[in-house]
Amino acid sequence: MQESNLNLLLIIFLVAIGTYTLRISGLLLSNKLKEIKNIDIFLESIPPTLLIALIVPSIIKEGLIGVIASLFIIIIMYKTKNTFLAMFIGVLIVALQRNGLLF
Amino acid sequence: MNNDIKDGFIANLPISVSVFSYGVVLGIICTSKAISFLELAFMNIFIFAGSAQFVIVDMLTTPINIVAIVSSALLINLRYFLITASLNTLFKDTSLKNRFFIIHFVTDESWAVTINRQKQKEVTTYFLLGGGLCIFITWFLGTTLGYFFGEFISNPKVFGLDFAFLALFTAIVTSMYKSKDDFLPFLLTAIIAIILEYYLNNMFYIILSAIFGSLFYVWRKNARE
């Protein structure tokens, strides 16, 4: 437990330094940045691809209900643009299924 | 100056409702991962980036893979490089000292609100700071409430709360889907992630799949033009 807490503090420290560096260097280096070919397109696409890589395997592991809940979230989000509503319905579907109220 | 901070603060209040809600969810998840309140507070103060904090907390499994967690969180935060790069003109008359201070409080939300306001009238860095402070305070309050509320929930799984993280990010990814051009890169990333997760025994599948997916995105965009 103690070791894992130290590890977490180290993680927080490194991510904090790294995140601050990213924030400040974007501002300070913005003129130089434009010279690298395709870097803007690459960086722009990183947030969605990273999130997809992060969540899709976990959703698959959740089983059929994970996939169904995710499809509902995507549809609601696409139609209403309401992140909170989409998230709420997704969690509700999983909760209902776990309590034997769906199938 | 003070009025600009106040304006920025007020302009960010509507979006801070959802920031508050995500904060509550993160706070609850933290209690289920045996994270202390002080550690959560450190994350809020020194990292102050919601999705990266979710990633860190979610990836905290035994054994802890520090390199994978740190690089995933930083890859998620790479966007801040672009976000603050786009603020170049807003900061052109700001002193270096103020730049170093204000830039820490830039979030997706306060950035978007500032860019939006810029289209209507002239804004200053203090407007951006006011927005950042609004998001900072509501984020801190949300995670705190979730943390102490979470201690009363003996089994968050019954309420599907462990799925909240996946639900939130599914919603966020959907909002990042801009056009049909995104479909193939997104799908390819998902397939690569499923395959790599199966064959690799560590969290590096996340970074590798993201890099492959984004390189494919760049390649397709170039091939098209």
XYZ file of C-alpha atoms in Angstrom:
328
model
C 0.000 0.000 0.000
C 2.760 2.392 1.027
C 4.675 1.655 -2.137
C 1.628 2.213 -4.326
C 1.013 5.595 -2.640
C 4.586 6.651 -3.359
C 4.122 5.511 -6.956
C 0.973 7.593 -7.250
C 2.730 10.685 -5.881
C 5.520 10.149 -8.416
C 2.923 9.814 -11.210
C 1.168 13.017 -10.079
C 4.493 14.866 -9.966
C 5.578 13.718 -13.452
C 2.191 14.336 -15.090
C 1.967 17.775 -13.417
C 5.410 18.795 -14.707
C 4.665 17.367 -18.161
C 1.244 18.984 -18.436
C 2.558 22.375 -17.366
C 5.413 22.051 -19.865
C 2.897 21.276 -22.627
C 0.734 24.271 -21.684
C 3.598 26.765 -21.484
C 5.573 25.460 -24.466
C 2.527 25.632 -26.720
C 2.279 29.325 -25.910
C 5.998 30.040 -26.158
C 6.774 27.862 -29.185
C 3.683 28.509 -31.288
C 5.610 30.267 -34.039
C 8.191 27.496 -34.402
C 5.504 24.793 -34.324
C 4.022 25.804 -37.640
C 7.207 24.786 -39.466
C 6.888 21.041 -38.777
C 4.985 19.289 -41.528
C 1.715 17.584 -40.557
C 2.341 18.033 -36.826
C -0.885 19.981 -36.433
C -2.962 17.239 -38.081
C -1.270 14.572 -35.969
C -1.741 16.407 -32.663
C -5.302 17.307 -33.555
C -6.248 13.659 -34.029
C -4.479 12.375 -30.915
C -7.252 13.110 -28.347
C -9.945 11.015 -30.075
C -7.651 8.138 -31.096
C -6.165 7.969 -27.615
C -9.589 7.933 -25.970
C -10.803 5.242 -28.396
C -7.742 3.095 -27.648
C -8.354 3.602 -23.947
C -12.049 2.751 -23.767
C -12.902 0.288 -26.553
C -11.096 -2.785 -25.097
C -12.668 -2.062 -21.668
C -16.141 -1.737 -23.195
C -15.684 -5.063 -25.012
C -14.624 -6.675 -21.714
C -17.822 -5.358 -20.129
C -19.669 -7.700 -22.505
C -22.843 -7.255 -24.541
C -24.323 -4.729 -22.075
C -21.219 -2.542 -22.387
C -21.601 -2.452 -26.167
C -25.353 -1.758 -25.961
C -24.881 1.046 -23.409
C -22.125 2.588 -25.550
C -24.314 2.555 -28.662
C -27.042 4.367 -26.713
C -24.486 6.935 -25.502
C -23.254 7.552 -29.063
C -26.789 7.955 -30.443
C -27.955 10.279 -27.617
C -24.769 12.313 -27.825
C -25.058 12.592 -31.600
C -28.710 13.689 -31.443
C -28.712 15.941 -28.357
C -25.040 17.008 -27.868
C -25.790 16.627 -24.139
C -22.761 14.902 -22.607
C -24.297 14.555 -19.185
C -27.558 13.024 -20.444
C -25.693 10.559 -22.671
C -23.422 9.533 -19.808
C -26.350 9.207 -17.390
C -28.361 6.931 -19.718
C -25.287 4.759 -20.346
C -24.635 4.260 -16.643
C -28.343 3.669 -16.003
C -28.481 0.880 -18.613
C -25.483 -0.878 -17.026
C -26.914 -0.422 -13.507
C -30.331 -1.814 -14.509
C -28.748 -4.848 -16.154
C -26.542 -5.580 -13.131
C -29.581 -5.490 -10.883
C -31.378 -7.981 -13.133
C -33.916 -5.423 -14.348
C -33.116 -5.655 -18.067
C -32.268 -9.240 -19.019
C -8.814 43.762 -14.922
C -11.110 42.687 -12.076
C -14.174 43.073 -14.266
C -12.603 40.866 -16.924
C -11.923 38.146 -14.360
C -15.545 38.399 -13.182
C -16.874 38.307 -16.779
C -14.793 35.233 -17.553
C -15.951 33.566 -14.359
C -19.643 34.190 -15.119
C -19.317 33.180 -18.779
C -18.013 29.770 -17.697
C -20.724 29.067 -15.101
C -23.077 27.170 -17.478
C -20.360 24.740 -18.593
C -19.095 24.368 -15.042
C -22.259 22.384 -14.228
C -20.986 19.458 -16.297
C -17.443 19.960 -14.983
C -18.915 19.638 -11.489
C -20.708 16.400 -12.424
C -17.590 14.772 -13.879
C -15.763 15.863 -10.744
C -18.274 14.033 -8.568
C -17.754 10.869 -10.636
C -13.959 11.132 -10.381
C -14.201 11.671 -6.625
C -16.334 8.549 -6.211
C -13.977 6.440 -8.371
C -11.013 7.681 -6.289
C -12.487 6.213 -3.106
C -12.890 2.825 -4.820
C -9.198 2.941 -5.805
C -7.942 3.719 -2.262
C -6.653 7.160 -3.288
C -6.329 9.612 -0.392
C -8.081 12.978 -0.470
C -4.721 14.732 -0.348
C -3.584 12.859 -3.476
C -6.813 13.834 -5.228
C -6.291 17.472 -4.169
C -2.701 17.392 -5.490
C -3.984 16.130 -8.848
C -6.623 18.877 -8.961
C -4.148 21.622 -8.105
C -1.006 20.581 -9.958
C -2.327 18.642 -12.973
C -5.768 20.278 -13.354
C -6.788 18.354 -16.462
C -9.931 16.278 -16.045
C -9.505 13.562 -18.670
C -5.856 12.952 -17.744
C -6.893 12.603 -14.096
C -9.540 10.043 -15.113
C -6.917 8.128 -17.082
C -4.478 8.076 -14.158
C -7.115 6.874 -11.712
C -8.486 4.292 -14.137
C -5.042 2.836 -14.913
C -4.111 2.453 -11.233
C -4.090 -1.327 -11.009
C -1.584 -3.627 -9.400
C 1.152 -3.836 -10.469
C 1.371 -0.133 -11.296
C 3.010 0.647 -14.634
C 4.291 4.180 -13.991
C 5.693 4.761 -17.484
C 2.482 3.655 -19.206
C 0.278 5.776 -16.948
C 2.425 8.919 -17.226
C 2.788 8.644 -21.005
C -0.931 7.970 -21.504
C -1.870 10.969 -19.367
C 0.608 13.185 -21.196
C -0.522 11.961 -24.621
C -4.066 12.907 -23.593
C -2.750 16.327 -22.579
C -0.784 16.866 -25.807
C -3.778 18.859 -27.007
C -2.901 21.600 -24.521
C 0.123 22.297 -26.680
C -2.202 23.156 -29.568
C -4.721 24.910 -27.345
C -2.185 27.311 -25.826
C -0.424 27.713 -29.183
C -3.716 29.067 -30.514
C -3.746 31.676 -27.711
C -0.569 33.308 -29.005
C -2.214 36.553 -30.118
C -4.312 36.893 -26.943
C -1.124 36.828 -24.859
C 0.936 39.168 -27.017
C 0.858 42.098 -24.521
C 1.048 39.942 -21.384
C 4.127 39.946 -19.166
C 6.137 36.748 -18.929
C 5.258 36.404 -15.237
C 1.534 36.562 -15.990
C 1.933 34.117 -18.886
C 3.544 31.544 -16.606
C 0.721 31.940 -14.078
C -2.379 32.177 -16.282
C -1.409 29.354 -18.635
C -1.755 26.745 -15.867
C -5.495 27.508 -15.591
C -6.260 26.978 -19.280
C -8.799 24.168 -19.767
C -10.736 22.889 -22.774
C -13.827 24.614 -21.404
C -12.432 28.068 -20.561
C -10.436 28.035 -23.812
C -13.548 27.266 -25.872
C -15.586 29.951 -24.070
C -12.804 32.516 -24.613
C -12.416 31.689 -28.330
C -16.175 31.991 -28.700
C -16.328 35.359 -26.904
C -13.439 36.629 -29.031
C -15.709 36.402 -32.072
C -18.104 38.931 -30.503
C -15.776 41.400 -28.812
C -12.231 41.942 -27.645
C -11.202 39.872 -24.642
C -8.135 39.903 -22.404
C -6.101 37.210 -20.703
C -7.950 38.084 -17.483
C -11.185 36.856 -19.062
C -9.399 33.569 -19.771
C -8.088 33.498 -16.192
C -11.541 34.180 -14.706
C -12.952 31.272 -16.721
C -10.103 29.008 -15.643
C -10.694 29.900 -11.994
C -14.407 29.145 -12.350
C -13.628 25.703 -13.793
C -10.926 25.146 -11.164
C -13.252 25.891 -8.245
C -16.183 23.833 -9.535
C -13.857 20.934 -10.419
C -12.378 21.012 -6.933
C -15.826 21.189 -5.279
C -17.201 18.380 -7.488
C -14.333 15.974 -6.826
C -14.478 16.787 -3.088
C -18.217 16.111 -2.880
C -17.794 12.874 -4.871
C -14.929 11.776 -2.676
C -16.777 12.105 0.630
C -20.060 10.930 -0.882
C -18.254 7.897 -2.316
C -17.276 6.669 1.130
C -20.943 6.022 1.847
C -21.365 3.871 -1.237
C -20.183 0.417 -0.253
C -20.454 -1.079 -3.751
C -20.354 1.475 -6.597
C -20.638 -1.399 -9.115
C -24.293 -1.917 -8.189
C -24.985 1.591 -9.488
C -22.849 1.055 -12.586
C -20.530 3.831 -11.428
C -17.407 2.036 -12.644
C -18.941 2.371 -16.116
C -19.275 6.160 -15.727
C -15.690 6.676 -16.895
C -16.270 4.659 -20.076
C -19.644 6.364 -20.582
C -18.167 9.835 -20.226
C -15.328 9.164 -22.644
C -17.641 7.502 -25.164
C -19.699 10.714 -25.089
C -16.584 12.881 -25.433
C -15.250 10.833 -28.376
C -18.663 11.149 -30.068
C -18.439 14.927 -29.704
C -14.969 14.766 -31.308
C -16.411 13.040 -34.395
C -16.404 15.866 -36.924
C -17.057 14.295 -40.334
C -17.133 11.056 -42.329
C -13.355 11.412 -42.749
C -12.995 10.468 -39.091
C -14.871 7.187 -39.383
C -12.106 4.945 -40.808
C -9.293 6.252 -38.554
C -11.556 5.903 -35.489
C -12.616 2.381 -36.491
C -9.039 1.314 -37.287
C -7.830 2.641 -33.925
C -10.535 0.645 -32.141
C -9.619 -2.582 -33.997
C -5.882 -2.127 -33.369
C -6.581 -1.442 -29.691
C -8.663 -4.606 -29.305
C -5.946 -6.711 -30.991
C -2.988 -5.145 -29.146
C -4.764 -5.295 -25.790
C -5.205 -9.027 -26.360
C -1.559 -9.691 -27.215
C 0.313 -7.165 -25.044
C 0.237 -7.659 -21.306
C 0.545 -3.983 -20.447
C -1.099 -0.625 -20.993
C 1.159 0.381 -23.876
C -1.534 -0.823 -26.263
C -3.262 2.506 -25.570
C -0.358 4.659 -26.743
C 0.597 2.387 -29.658
C -2.965 2.226 -30.996
C -3.385 6.002 -30.655
C -0.146 6.669 -32.562
C -1.061 4.168 -35.321
C -4.554 5.644 -35.574
C -3.302 9.219 -35.767
C -0.574 8.381 -38.304
C -3.267 6.746 -40.431
C -5.337 9.898 -40.055
C -2.412 12.072 -41.275
C -1.647 9.670 -44.142
C -5.265 9.652 -45.340
C -5.576 13.404 -45.125
C -2.415 13.813 -47.220
C -3.445 11.153 -49.733
C -6.727 12.958 -50.241
C -5.184 16.351 -50.960
